[in-house]
Amino acid sequence: MLSLDNRAELDDLLDDIRDYRSDHPPALSLPPSAYTSPELWQLERERIFSRSWMLVAHVDQIAETGDYVAVSIAGERIVVVRGDDGELRAISPICRHRLMPLVEMGAGRIDSLTCEYHLWRYGLDGRLRGAPHMAGNKDFNASDCRLPQVAVATWNGLVWVNLDRDAEPIGAHLDLAHHEFVNYRLADMVQVESWSDEWNVNWKLVSENGHENYHVLGLHRKSLEPFVPGGGDLDIREYSPWALRLSVPFATPLEAMSLRLNDAQKANLSVLWTFPSSALVAAGERVAWFGFIPLAIDRVQVLGGVLTTPELAADSGATAQTAQFTTEMVNTEDRLGLEAVQRGTSSRFAERGHLSPKEQPGLLAFYRNLARALVGDQQGGR
Ligand code: FES
Ligand SMILES: [Fe+2]
């Protein structure tokens, strides 16, 4: 139960968040408590992460039978695994016997899901295959015993999961932006680099950061500023809350040898954001994907990879060039910057900040989606 004080504080916070839905939203950042309130985090778990699509992998990582990626979405473990029948399934890897998790977070290849506690063994489809010494329990029916499944979808090689089995397909939303991304030939691209990291930061700071290029002026002044200047004007198009395209001009248009990009695609970095915390970043012949998966109120797992065309991947010089784009340096700059901001949010002097016109379009779009998810379309909430 929430104490009265905490309930009143949460209500105040939700009132402030609801204001972003107005036609004249405040050009202000979220209240600092939005990043530290355990009550808001509980609400986000219920209203956002229990029913949103999260980007967790590229199909290259789970191409063969038994390949898996295991994540924890706001505390709920899910393993995405390729079955013997070639199907991808997203399974709850919590043993049906006495609740032991069957895999640790991470990735690899398995031939079954075997519980270390009492050795119950499940197939890659989640069905129980073996349970020692259970024949004497007349109420137990092994053939009915199966690990629960949640929704999984693949869109142009990107693998998404949703804890809500009845969620609307994510592909229908992403397809709304198809014409803007079709020239990148995403479905043909191969993954040449990937990462999994953990950042000590609230997930909303990470999503905000990804909705603006203004921070390139500071955090990425050496790495990205010469290529995608932080003073560039952001253009946004909202196809749906789950398909928001942001673009920012490159300092110099890119040449693309293996893709037929139009002038706008050569001249701009294009980002496709999916609320709450997934993104595709297209820069010429390279596309990076990011899945920011909250582990706790102040911790995020950062999954991602760099994709490129098969032609470029086969070119031996390409790996070195790939390293210039995003990857370690930029990710580290973002991590260090955002972890510092997270510490700032708990200062007793912390207040809401005024937003620059350079960052307003993206941040206000994110806040609007946040408000929609947390307090619904109506003023009275859902
Ligand atoms: S908890 Fe898994 S076999 Fe007992
Ligand atoms: Fe950044």
Coordinates of C-alpha atoms and ligand atoms in Angstrom, one line a residue:
M1 CA 0.0 0.0 0.0
L2 CA 1.2 3.5 -0.7
S3 CA 1.3 5.9 2.2
L4 CA -0.9 9.0 1.8
D5 CA 2.1 11.2 1.3
N6 CA 3.5 9.0 -1.5
R7 CA 0.1 8.8 -3.1
A8 CA -0.3 12.6 -3.1
E9 CA 3.2 12.9 -4.6
L10 CA 2.5 10.4 -7.3
D11 CA -0.8 12.2 -8.1
D12 CA 1.1 15.5 -8.4
L13 CA 3.7 13.9 -10.6
L14 CA 1.0 12.4 -12.9
D15 CA -0.7 15.8 -13.1
D16 CA 2.6 17.3 -14.3
I17 CA 3.0 14.5 -16.8
R18 CA -0.6 14.9 -18.0
D19 CA 0.2 18.5 -19.0
Y20 CA 2.4 17.2 -21.9
R21 CA -0.8 16.1 -23.6
S22 CA -2.1 19.6 -23.9
D23 CA -1.9 21.6 -27.1
H24 CA 0.6 23.9 -25.4
P25 CA 2.8 21.6 -23.4
P26 CA 5.3 23.1 -21.0
A27 CA 8.8 23.5 -22.6
L28 CA 10.2 21.9 -19.4
S29 CA 11.9 18.6 -18.5
L30 CA 10.1 16.2 -16.3
P31 CA 10.0 16.8 -12.5
P32 CA 13.2 15.3 -11.0
S33 CA 11.2 12.9 -8.9
A34 CA 10.1 11.2 -12.2
Y35 CA 13.5 9.5 -12.2
T36 CA 13.6 8.5 -8.6
S37 CA 10.0 7.8 -7.5
P38 CA 9.4 4.1 -6.6
E39 CA 5.7 4.7 -7.0
L40 CA 6.0 6.0 -10.5
W41 CA 8.4 3.1 -11.4
Q42 CA 5.7 0.6 -10.2
L43 CA 3.1 2.4 -12.4
E44 CA 5.5 2.3 -15.3
R45 CA 6.0 -1.5 -14.8
E46 CA 2.2 -2.0 -14.9
R47 CA 1.2 0.5 -17.6
I48 CA 4.2 0.5 -19.9
F49 CA 6.5 -2.5 -19.6
S50 CA 3.8 -5.1 -19.2
R51 CA 2.4 -4.2 -22.5
S52 CA 5.0 -2.6 -24.8
W53 CA 7.2 -3.9 -27.6
M54 CA 10.8 -4.1 -26.7
L55 CA 13.6 -4.6 -29.2
V56 CA 15.9 -7.3 -28.0
A57 CA 18.0 -8.8 -30.8
H58 CA 18.8 -9.0 -34.5
V59 CA 17.9 -12.3 -36.1
D60 CA 21.6 -13.0 -36.9
Q61 CA 22.0 -13.6 -33.1
I62 CA 19.3 -16.2 -33.0
A63 CA 19.6 -17.8 -36.4
E64 CA 20.1 -21.5 -35.4
T65 CA 18.1 -24.0 -33.3
G66 CA 18.7 -23.4 -29.6
D67 CA 20.1 -19.8 -30.1
Y68 CA 18.7 -17.6 -27.4
V69 CA 18.7 -14.1 -25.9
A70 CA 17.5 -13.8 -22.3
V71 CA 16.4 -10.4 -20.9
S72 CA 14.7 -9.0 -17.9
I73 CA 12.0 -6.5 -18.8
A74 CA 11.4 -4.3 -15.7
G75 CA 11.9 -7.4 -13.6
E76 CA 10.2 -10.0 -15.8
R77 CA 12.5 -12.5 -17.3
I78 CA 12.0 -13.6 -20.9
V79 CA 14.0 -15.9 -23.1
V80 CA 13.7 -15.6 -26.9
V81 CA 14.8 -18.9 -28.4
R82 CA 14.8 -20.5 -31.8
G83 CA 13.0 -23.9 -31.6
D84 CA 13.7 -27.2 -33.3
D85 CA 10.9 -26.3 -35.8
G86 CA 12.7 -23.0 -36.7
E87 CA 10.1 -20.9 -34.9
L88 CA 11.1 -18.0 -32.6
R89 CA 9.4 -18.1 -29.2
A90 CA 9.4 -15.7 -26.3
I91 CA 9.1 -17.8 -23.2
S92 CA 8.9 -17.1 -19.5
P93 CA 11.9 -19.1 -18.2
I94 CA 10.6 -19.6 -14.6
C95 CA 10.4 -23.3 -13.7
R96 CA 6.8 -24.5 -13.2
H97 CA 7.9 -26.7 -10.3
R98 CA 9.1 -24.2 -7.7
L99 CA 10.0 -21.1 -9.6
M100 CA 13.7 -21.4 -10.2
P101 CA 14.8 -19.2 -13.2
L102 CA 16.0 -21.6 -16.0
V103 CA 18.5 -19.2 -17.7
E104 CA 20.6 -16.2 -16.7
M105 CA 20.3 -13.0 -18.6
G106 CA 22.6 -13.1 -21.7
A107 CA 22.8 -15.1 -24.9
G108 CA 24.0 -18.4 -26.1
R109 CA 22.9 -21.8 -27.5
I110 CA 21.0 -24.5 -25.6
D111 CA 19.3 -27.8 -26.5
S112 CA 16.8 -27.7 -23.7
L113 CA 15.8 -25.6 -20.7
T114 CA 16.9 -27.6 -17.7
C115 CA 16.2 -26.5 -14.2
E116 CA 19.2 -26.7 -11.9
Y117 CA 17.1 -27.1 -8.8
H118 CA 15.5 -30.6 -9.3
L119 CA 16.3 -31.2 -13.0
W120 CA 13.0 -30.7 -14.6
R121 CA 13.7 -30.4 -18.3
Y122 CA 11.7 -28.3 -20.9
G123 CA 12.0 -28.4 -24.7
L124 CA 12.8 -25.3 -26.7
D125 CA 9.0 -24.9 -27.2
G126 CA 8.5 -24.7 -23.5
R127 CA 6.9 -28.1 -23.1
L128 CA 8.0 -30.2 -20.1
R129 CA 10.0 -33.1 -21.4
G130 CA 11.1 -34.7 -18.2
A131 CA 10.5 -34.5 -14.4
P132 CA 12.2 -37.0 -12.1
H133 CA 10.1 -38.9 -9.6
M134 CA 6.8 -37.2 -10.4
A135 CA 4.8 -40.2 -11.4
G136 CA 3.5 -40.7 -7.9
N137 CA 1.7 -37.3 -7.9
K138 CA -1.8 -38.1 -9.3
D139 CA -2.7 -34.5 -9.6
F140 CA 0.2 -33.7 -11.8
N141 CA -0.1 -34.0 -15.6
A142 CA 3.2 -33.6 -17.3
S143 CA 1.7 -33.2 -20.7
D144 CA -0.2 -30.0 -19.6
C145 CA 2.9 -28.5 -18.1
R146 CA 4.3 -25.8 -20.3
L147 CA 6.3 -22.6 -19.8
P148 CA 4.1 -19.5 -20.6
Q149 CA 4.7 -17.7 -23.9
V150 CA 4.5 -14.0 -24.6
A151 CA 4.4 -12.1 -27.9
V152 CA 7.4 -12.1 -30.2
A153 CA 7.7 -10.4 -33.6
T154 CA 10.3 -10.0 -36.3
W155 CA 10.4 -6.9 -38.4
N156 CA 13.1 -6.5 -41.0
G157 CA 15.4 -8.7 -39.1
L158 CA 14.8 -7.0 -35.7
V159 CA 13.3 -9.1 -33.0
W160 CA 10.8 -7.6 -30.6
V161 CA 9.0 -9.0 -27.5
N162 CA 5.9 -7.9 -25.6
L163 CA 4.8 -9.3 -22.3
D164 CA 1.2 -8.8 -23.5
R165 CA 0.3 -11.7 -25.8
D166 CA -2.6 -9.8 -27.2
A167 CA -0.6 -6.7 -28.1
E168 CA -1.2 -5.1 -31.5
P169 CA 1.5 -6.2 -33.9
I170 CA 4.5 -3.8 -33.9
G171 CA 5.1 -4.3 -37.6
A172 CA 1.9 -2.6 -38.5
H173 CA 3.2 0.6 -36.8
L174 CA 6.7 0.4 -38.1
D175 CA 5.4 -0.2 -41.6
L176 CA 3.9 3.3 -41.5
A177 CA 7.4 4.6 -41.9
H178 CA 8.4 2.0 -44.5
H179 CA 8.9 4.5 -47.3
E180 CA 11.4 6.4 -45.3
F181 CA 13.5 3.4 -44.5
V182 CA 13.0 1.0 -47.4
N183 CA 16.1 2.3 -49.2
Y184 CA 18.3 1.1 -46.4
R185 CA 17.3 -2.6 -47.2
L186 CA 17.1 -3.4 -43.6
A187 CA 15.9 -7.0 -44.2
D188 CA 19.1 -7.7 -46.2
M189 CA 21.4 -6.2 -43.7
V190 CA 23.8 -8.3 -41.6
Q191 CA 25.0 -7.6 -38.1
V192 CA 28.7 -6.8 -37.9
E193 CA 28.9 -5.7 -34.3
S194 CA 26.8 -6.0 -31.1
W195 CA 26.8 -5.1 -27.5
S196 CA 25.1 -5.6 -24.2
D197 CA 25.9 -3.3 -21.3
E198 CA 24.3 -2.0 -18.1
W199 CA 24.0 1.6 -17.3
N200 CA 23.1 3.0 -13.9
V201 CA 20.3 5.3 -15.0
N202 CA 16.6 5.6 -15.1
W203 CA 15.3 4.5 -18.5
K204 CA 13.5 7.8 -19.2
L205 CA 16.8 9.7 -19.2
V206 CA 18.1 7.3 -21.8
S207 CA 15.0 7.7 -24.0
E208 CA 15.1 11.5 -23.7
N209 CA 18.7 11.5 -24.7
G210 CA 17.8 9.5 -27.8
H211 CA 15.1 12.0 -28.8
E212 CA 17.5 14.9 -29.2
N213 CA 20.8 15.7 -30.9
Y214 CA 21.5 18.8 -28.8
H215 CA 23.6 16.8 -26.4
V216 CA 26.1 16.1 -29.2
L217 CA 27.4 19.6 -28.4
G218 CA 28.6 18.5 -25.0
L219 CA 28.8 14.7 -24.6
H220 CA 29.9 13.9 -28.1
R221 CA 31.9 17.1 -29.0
K222 CA 34.9 15.1 -30.2
S223 CA 33.2 12.0 -31.5
L224 CA 30.0 13.0 -33.3
E225 CA 30.0 16.8 -33.4
P226 CA 32.1 16.9 -36.7
F227 CA 29.6 14.5 -38.3
V228 CA 26.1 15.3 -36.9
P229 CA 26.4 18.8 -35.3
G230 CA 24.5 19.3 -32.1
G231 CA 23.2 22.6 -33.4
G232 CA 21.4 21.0 -36.3
D233 CA 17.6 21.3 -36.5
L234 CA 15.7 18.2 -35.6
D235 CA 12.8 17.2 -37.9
I236 CA 10.2 14.8 -36.5
R237 CA 7.3 12.9 -37.9
E238 CA 5.0 10.9 -35.7
Y239 CA 3.4 8.0 -37.5
S240 CA 2.2 6.6 -34.3
P241 CA 3.5 6.4 -30.7
W242 CA 5.4 3.3 -31.8
A243 CA 6.9 4.8 -34.9
L244 CA 8.4 8.2 -34.5
R245 CA 10.9 9.3 -37.1
L246 CA 13.5 11.9 -36.1
S247 CA 16.1 13.3 -38.5
V248 CA 19.1 15.5 -38.1
P249 CA 21.4 16.9 -40.8
F250 CA 24.9 15.5 -41.3
A251 CA 27.7 18.1 -41.5
T252 CA 28.5 16.7 -45.0
P253 CA 26.2 14.4 -46.9
L254 CA 27.3 10.7 -46.9
E255 CA 28.1 8.7 -50.0
A256 CA 26.5 5.3 -50.1
M257 CA 28.1 2.8 -52.4
S258 CA 26.0 -0.3 -51.7
L259 CA 22.6 1.4 -51.3
R260 CA 20.5 3.7 -53.4
L261 CA 19.7 6.4 -51.0
N262 CA 17.9 9.6 -51.9
D263 CA 19.4 13.0 -51.3
A264 CA 17.5 13.4 -48.0
Q265 CA 18.8 10.1 -46.8
K266 CA 22.4 11.0 -47.7
A267 CA 22.1 14.3 -46.0
N268 CA 20.4 13.2 -42.7
L269 CA 20.7 10.8 -39.9
S270 CA 17.3 9.1 -39.6
V271 CA 16.1 7.6 -36.4
L272 CA 13.0 5.4 -35.9
W273 CA 11.9 5.5 -32.3
T274 CA 9.5 3.0 -30.8
F275 CA 8.0 4.0 -27.4
P276 CA 9.1 3.4 -24.8
S277 CA 12.7 2.7 -25.4
S278 CA 13.8 1.1 -28.7
A279 CA 15.5 2.8 -31.7
L280 CA 16.9 2.3 -35.1
V281 CA 19.5 4.8 -36.2
A282 CA 20.2 4.9 -40.0
A283 CA 23.4 6.6 -41.1
G284 CA 24.1 5.9 -44.8
E285 CA 25.2 2.3 -45.2
R286 CA 25.1 1.6 -41.5
V287 CA 22.2 1.2 -39.2
A288 CA 22.5 0.8 -35.5
W289 CA 19.7 -0.6 -33.3
F290 CA 19.2 0.0 -29.6
G291 CA 17.0 -1.7 -27.1
F292 CA 17.1 0.0 -23.7
I293 CA 15.5 -2.4 -21.3
P294 CA 14.9 -1.2 -17.7
L295 CA 16.2 -3.6 -15.1
A296 CA 15.3 -1.4 -12.1
I297 CA 14.3 2.2 -11.4
D298 CA 18.0 3.3 -11.8
R299 CA 19.4 0.6 -14.1
V300 CA 19.0 -0.1 -17.8
Q301 CA 20.3 -3.0 -20.0
V302 CA 21.6 -1.5 -23.3
L303 CA 21.4 -4.0 -26.1
G304 CA 22.3 -3.2 -29.7
G305 CA 24.2 -3.8 -32.8
V306 CA 25.4 -2.3 -36.0
L307 CA 24.0 -3.6 -39.3
T308 CA 25.3 -3.0 -42.8
T309 CA 24.8 -4.3 -46.3
P310 CA 26.2 -7.7 -47.2
E311 CA 28.5 -6.0 -49.8
L312 CA 30.0 -3.7 -47.2
A313 CA 30.3 -6.5 -44.6
A314 CA 32.3 -8.5 -47.1
D315 CA 34.7 -5.6 -47.6
S316 CA 37.6 -6.1 -45.2
G317 CA 38.1 -2.4 -44.6
A318 CA 34.5 -1.9 -43.5
T319 CA 35.0 -3.2 -40.0
A320 CA 37.3 -0.3 -39.2
Q321 CA 35.0 2.2 -40.7
T322 CA 32.1 0.7 -38.7
A323 CA 34.0 1.4 -35.5
Q324 CA 33.8 5.1 -36.3
F325 CA 30.0 5.0 -36.1
T326 CA 28.4 4.8 -32.7
T327 CA 29.9 1.8 -30.9
E328 CA 32.0 2.0 -27.9
M329 CA 33.1 5.6 -27.8
V330 CA 29.7 7.1 -28.3
N331 CA 28.0 4.6 -26.0
T332 CA 30.5 5.2 -23.3
E333 CA 30.1 9.0 -23.6
D334 CA 26.3 8.6 -23.3
R335 CA 26.6 6.2 -20.3
L336 CA 29.0 8.4 -18.4
G337 CA 26.9 11.5 -19.1
L338 CA 23.6 9.9 -18.2
E339 CA 24.9 8.2 -15.1
A340 CA 26.0 11.6 -13.9
V341 CA 22.6 13.1 -14.7
Q342 CA 20.9 10.3 -12.7
R343 CA 23.0 11.4 -9.7
G344 CA 21.9 15.0 -10.4
T345 CA 18.2 14.0 -10.1
S346 CA 18.5 13.4 -6.4
S347 CA 20.0 16.7 -5.5
R348 CA 17.8 18.6 -3.0
F349 CA 18.1 21.6 -5.4
A350 CA 16.9 19.7 -8.5
E351 CA 14.1 21.4 -10.5
R352 CA 12.5 21.0 -13.9
G353 CA 14.7 22.5 -16.6
H354 CA 13.8 24.7 -19.6
L355 CA 14.2 23.0 -23.0
S356 CA 16.0 24.4 -26.0
P357 CA 14.0 24.6 -29.3
K358 CA 16.7 22.2 -30.6
E359 CA 15.5 19.5 -28.2
Q360 CA 11.8 20.4 -27.8
P361 CA 10.4 18.5 -30.7
G362 CA 11.8 15.1 -29.7
L363 CA 11.5 15.4 -26.0
L364 CA 8.0 16.7 -26.0
A365 CA 7.0 13.9 -28.4
F366 CA 8.5 11.4 -25.9
Y367 CA 6.8 13.1 -23.0
R368 CA 3.5 13.0 -24.8
N369 CA 3.8 9.3 -25.4
L370 CA 4.8 8.8 -21.8
A371 CA 1.7 10.7 -20.7
R372 CA -0.5 8.7 -23.0
A373 CA 0.8 5.5 -21.6
L374 CA 0.6 6.6 -17.9
V375 CA -2.5 8.6 -17.7
G376 CA -4.4 7.7 -20.9
D377 CA -6.0 9.8 -23.5
Q378 CA -8.5 11.4 -21.3
Q379 CA -7.9 14.1 -18.7
G380 CA -9.3 11.8 -16.1
G381 CA -6.8 9.0 -16.9
R382 CA -7.7 5.5 -17.8
Ligands
FES1 S1 12.3 -25.6 -9.3 FE1 12.8 -26.3 -11.2 S2 12.9 -28.4 -11.0 FE2 12.3 -27.8 -9.0
FE2 FE 24.3 10.5 -27.3

